[in-house]
mmCIF file of C-alpha atoms in Angstrom:
data_model
loop_
_atom_site.group_PDB
_atom_site.id
_atom_site.type_symbol
_atom_site.label_atom_id
_atom_site.label_comp_id
_atom_site.label_asym_id
_atom_site.label_seq_id
_atom_site.Cartn_x
_atom_site.Cartn_y
_atom_site.Cartn_z
ATOM 1 C CA MET A 1 106.204 98.818 77.767
ATOM 2 C CA ALA A 2 109.032 101.033 78.125
ATOM 3 C CA ASP A 3 109.569 100.547 74.846
ATOM 4 C CA LEU A 4 105.837 101.123 73.594
ATOM 5 C CA CYS A 5 105.982 104.354 75.906
ATOM 6 C CA ARG A 6 109.241 106.036 74.417
ATOM 7 C CA SER A 7 107.495 104.995 70.751
ATOM 8 C CA GLU A 8 104.021 106.065 71.203
ATOM 9 C CA GLY A 9 104.061 108.276 74.681
ATOM 10 C CA LEU A 10 102.639 107.619 77.627
ATOM 11 C CA LEU A 11 99.080 107.510 76.719
ATOM 12 C CA LYS A 12 99.503 104.560 75.122
ATOM 13 C CA LEU A 13 99.719 102.909 78.333
ATOM 14 C CA GLN A 14 95.677 103.000 78.589
ATOM 15 C CA THR A 15 95.288 100.552 76.348
ATOM 16 C CA LEU A 16 97.160 98.225 78.533
ATOM 17 C CA LEU A 17 94.665 98.936 81.368
ATOM 18 C CA SER A 18 91.890 96.675 80.711
ATOM 19 C CA ASP A 19 94.064 93.492 80.738
ATOM 20 C CA PRO A 20 91.954 91.484 83.551
ATOM 21 C CA GLU A 21 95.547 90.531 85.078
ATOM 22 C CA LEU A 22 96.012 94.209 86.494
ATOM 23 C CA GLU A 23 93.174 93.802 88.667
ATOM 24 C CA THR A 24 94.643 90.958 91.186
ATOM 25 C CA GLY A 25 96.960 91.375 93.862
ATOM 26 C CA ASN A 26 100.361 93.326 93.880
ATOM 27 C CA TYR A 27 99.019 93.985 90.232
ATOM 28 C CA LEU A 28 96.510 96.829 91.074
ATOM 29 C CA LEU A 29 99.759 98.722 92.268
ATOM 30 C CA LEU A 30 100.679 98.673 88.641
ATOM 31 C CA LYS A 31 97.650 99.616 87.278
ATOM 32 C CA GLU A 32 97.577 102.719 89.691
ATOM 33 C CA GLY A 33 100.933 103.648 88.321
ATOM 34 C CA MET A 34 99.914 103.061 84.968
ATOM 35 C CA ILE A 35 97.154 105.538 85.344
ATOM 36 C CA LEU A 36 99.214 108.020 87.415
ATOM 37 C CA ALA A 37 101.404 108.108 84.581
ATOM 38 C CA THR A 38 99.116 109.080 82.248
ATOM 39 C CA ASP A 39 97.539 111.525 84.305
ATOM 40 C CA THR A 40 100.209 113.137 86.471
ATOM 41 C CA LYS A 41 103.249 115.033 84.942
ATOM 42 C CA ASN A 42 104.699 115.320 87.927
ATOM 43 C CA VAL A 43 107.113 112.174 89.053
ATOM 44 C CA ASP A 44 107.665 112.996 92.523
ATOM 45 C CA SER A 45 103.963 113.300 93.231
ATOM 46 C CA MET A 46 103.149 109.980 91.029
ATOM 47 C CA GLN A 47 105.802 108.325 93.857
ATOM 48 C CA GLU A 48 104.520 109.661 96.490
ATOM 49 C CA THR A 49 101.031 108.614 95.720
ATOM 50 C CA MET A 50 102.070 104.682 94.941
ATOM 51 C CA GLU A 51 104.718 104.756 98.083
ATOM 52 C CA THR A 52 101.510 106.023 100.464
ATOM 53 C CA ASP A 53 99.794 102.882 98.917
ATOM 54 C CA ILE A 54 102.672 100.507 99.926
ATOM 55 C CA ARG A 55 102.681 101.984 103.566
ATOM 56 C CA SER A 56 98.333 101.587 104.082
ATOM 57 C CA TYR A 57 99.393 98.193 102.593
ATOM 58 C CA THR A 58 102.055 97.020 104.633
ATOM 59 C CA LEU A 59 100.142 98.576 107.726
ATOM 60 C CA SER A 60 97.063 96.634 107.042
ATOM 61 C CA ARG A 61 98.921 93.139 106.330
ATOM 62 C CA GLN A 62 100.918 94.187 109.740
ATOM 63 C CA MET A 63 97.654 94.147 111.463
ATOM 64 C CA GLU A 64 97.282 90.338 110.649
ATOM 65 C CA ILE A 65 100.603 89.458 111.349
ATOM 66 C CA ASP A 66 99.851 90.779 114.831
ATOM 67 C CA VAL A 67 96.935 89.036 115.197
ATOM 68 C CA PHE A 68 99.151 85.495 115.058
ATOM 69 C CA GLU A 69 102.038 86.845 117.220
ATOM 70 C CA GLY A 70 99.199 88.147 120.241
ATOM 71 C CA ALA A 71 97.809 84.056 120.299
ATOM 72 C CA GLY A 72 101.479 83.213 120.144
ATOM 73 C CA GLY A 73 102.263 85.282 123.195
ATOM 74 C CA PHE A 74 98.907 84.663 124.726
ATOM 75 C CA SER A 75 98.747 81.073 123.882
ATOM 76 C CA PRO A 76 101.196 79.560 126.890
ATOM 77 C CA THR A 77 99.704 82.031 129.374
ATOM 78 C CA LEU A 78 96.308 80.733 128.965
ATOM 79 C CA GLY A 79 97.933 77.508 128.991
ATOM 80 C CA ILE A 80 99.305 78.094 132.699
ATOM 81 C CA ILE A 81 96.043 79.505 133.656
ATOM 82 C CA GLY A 82 94.109 76.209 132.816
ATOM 83 C CA THR A 83 96.873 74.186 134.489
ATOM 84 C CA VAL A 84 96.497 76.210 137.699
ATOM 85 C CA MET A 85 92.577 75.627 137.794
ATOM 86 C CA GLY A 86 93.142 72.357 137.143
ATOM 87 C CA LEU A 87 95.694 71.984 140.037
ATOM 88 C CA VAL A 88 92.613 74.119 142.073
ATOM 89 C CA GLN A 89 90.504 71.090 141.258
ATOM 90 C CA VAL A 90 92.972 68.556 142.192
ATOM 91 C CA LEU A 91 93.662 70.337 145.291
ATOM 92 C CA SER A 92 90.191 70.293 146.337
ATOM 93 C CA ASN A 93 89.581 66.352 145.642
ATOM 94 C CA ILE A 94 93.237 65.691 147.782
ATOM 95 C CA SER A 95 91.604 62.821 149.841
ATOM 96 C CA ASP A 96 91.359 60.499 146.449
ATOM 97 C CA ALA A 97 94.597 59.297 146.481
ATOM 98 C CA GLU A 98 94.350 56.879 143.860
ATOM 99 C CA HIS A 99 93.111 59.692 141.441
ATOM 100 C CA LEU A 100 95.551 62.483 142.304
ATOM 101 C CA THR A 101 98.396 61.393 139.842
ATOM 102 C CA GLN A 102 96.088 60.987 136.751
ATOM 103 C CA ALA A 103 94.645 64.277 137.761
ATOM 104 C CA ILE A 104 97.838 66.259 138.081
ATOM 105 C CA ALA A 105 98.780 65.002 134.648
ATOM 106 C CA VAL A 106 95.515 66.224 133.323
ATOM 107 C CA ALA A 107 96.295 69.720 134.662
ATOM 108 C CA PHE A 108 99.448 70.154 133.029
ATOM 109 C CA ILE A 109 98.200 69.398 129.616
ATOM 110 C CA ALA A 110 96.582 72.991 129.462
ATOM 111 C CA THR A 111 100.042 73.993 129.628
ATOM 112 C CA LEU A 112 101.392 71.807 126.953
ATOM 113 C CA TYR A 113 98.725 72.879 124.602
ATOM 114 C CA GLY A 114 99.423 76.675 125.469
ATOM 115 C CA VAL A 115 103.199 76.275 124.382
ATOM 116 C CA VAL A 116 102.319 73.608 121.446
ATOM 117 C CA PHE A 117 99.813 75.987 119.738
ATOM 118 C CA ALA A 118 102.170 78.894 120.582
ATOM 119 C CA ASN A 119 105.370 77.544 118.915
ATOM 120 C CA ILE A 120 103.397 74.898 116.412
ATOM 121 C CA LEU A 121 100.668 77.166 115.032
ATOM 122 C CA TYR A 122 100.051 80.847 115.638
ATOM 123 C CA LEU A 123 104.130 82.172 115.404
ATOM 124 C CA PRO A 124 105.003 80.395 113.326
ATOM 125 C CA ALA A 125 102.074 81.588 110.733
ATOM 126 C CA ALA A 126 103.377 84.804 112.059
ATOM 127 C CA ASN A 127 106.578 84.213 110.680
ATOM 128 C CA HIS A 128 105.552 83.165 107.451
ATOM 129 C CA LEU A 129 103.312 86.328 106.896
ATOM 130 C CA LYS A 130 105.880 88.594 107.438
ATOM 131 C CA SER A 131 108.036 86.846 105.019
ATOM 132 C CA CYS A 132 105.159 87.176 102.548
ATOM 133 C CA LEU A 133 104.789 90.664 103.779
ATOM 134 C CA LYS A 134 109.125 91.232 102.798
ATOM 135 C CA ARG A 135 108.826 89.656 99.394
ATOM 136 C CA GLN A 136 105.098 91.524 98.709
ATOM 137 C CA THR A 137 106.759 94.577 99.859
ATOM 138 C CA ILE A 138 109.764 94.831 97.857
ATOM 139 C CA PHE A 139 107.676 93.535 94.866
ATOM 140 C CA ARG A 140 105.703 96.572 95.067
ATOM 141 C CA GLU A 141 108.911 98.887 95.463
ATOM 142 C CA MET A 142 109.920 97.820 92.456
ATOM 143 C CA ILE A 143 106.819 98.161 90.800
ATOM 144 C CA VAL A 144 106.869 101.794 91.947
ATOM 145 C CA ASP A 145 110.819 102.301 91.015
ATOM 146 C CA GLY A 146 110.170 101.080 87.339
ATOM 147 C CA MET A 147 106.842 103.229 86.996
ATOM 148 C CA CYS A 148 108.758 106.588 88.223
ATOM 149 C CA MET A 149 111.365 105.638 85.566
ATOM 150 C CA LEU A 150 109.163 105.284 83.054
ATOM 151 C CA ALA A 151 107.276 107.941 83.732
ATOM 152 C CA SER A 152 110.591 110.334 83.767
ATOM 153 C CA GLY A 153 111.462 108.576 79.972
ATOM 154 C CA GLU A 154 114.228 106.464 80.918
ATOM 155 C CA SER A 155 115.412 103.808 78.251
ATOM 156 C CA SER A 156 114.113 100.472 78.648
ATOM 157 C CA ARG A 157 117.250 98.764 79.025
ATOM 158 C CA ASN A 158 117.608 101.411 81.860
ATOM 159 C CA ILE A 159 115.130 100.449 83.668
ATOM 160 C CA GLU A 160 115.764 96.534 82.931
ATOM 161 C CA ASN A 161 119.132 97.187 84.465
ATOM 162 C CA LYS A 162 117.763 98.819 87.844
ATOM 163 C CA LEU A 163 115.256 96.440 88.709
ATOM 164 C CA SER A 164 117.251 93.822 87.829
ATOM 165 C CA LEU A 165 119.318 94.517 91.130
ATOM 166 C CA TYR A 166 115.778 93.636 92.921
ATOM 167 C CA TYR A 167 115.982 89.922 91.682
ATOM 168 C CA HIS A 168 118.156 88.822 94.690
ATOM 169 C CA ALA A 169 114.993 89.057 96.523
ATOM 170 C CA PHE A 170 113.324 86.941 94.513
ATOM 171 C CA PRO A 171 114.660 83.222 94.810
ATOM 172 C CA GLY A 172 115.228 81.997 91.354
ATOM 173 C CA CYS A 173 114.250 85.117 89.233
ATOM 174 C CA GLU A 174 117.771 85.918 89.253
ATOM 175 C CA GLN A 175 118.569 82.545 87.086
ATOM 176 C CA LYS A 176 115.691 83.359 84.893
ATOM 177 C CA TYR A 177 116.793 87.115 84.467
ATOM 178 C CA LYS A 178 120.396 85.566 83.377
ATOM 179 C CA ALA A 179 118.982 82.983 80.824
ATOM 180 C CA GLY A 180 117.059 85.846 78.899
ATOM 181 C CA ILE A 181 119.641 87.960 78.645
ATOM 182 C CA GLU A 182 122.067 85.348 76.880
ATOM 183 C CA ASN A 183 118.779 84.048 74.836
#
């Protein structure tokens, strides 16, 4: 892309905008960057716009993470409430000693469910979403940096060298990058 822009100008990016791959996920930011690069001559303004996009994306994903973290925090509490309600029921039938131990065991199942749901479902899901968000944010920052360097006319080799520093964030990409250089 950088070689194309250096040889034929930034307006040549408009021919790449029809690529259907640019309509998916993180590549929408790349498409936005390409449009901004052709429309905006001010690289700082372009960078500010794209970084605002990253911030709004991060905030919306953080709200999804917060739902799982909240559920992970409230789940044990709801389990304790269930246990207390079960124990109240047990104490109301204390005269039936035969079923007392069984009723107490059933009452404590609610606590177990609360802890299990928190630690096996909700909190791991929140951590997974956080990890994905970090990788997506780094990928988006890489797009912003690349598009800003492209719009400012840096050489393709210089852009490649600077963006290769991001490969540490993506497992396996560094080896692919080094293999591509050697070939």
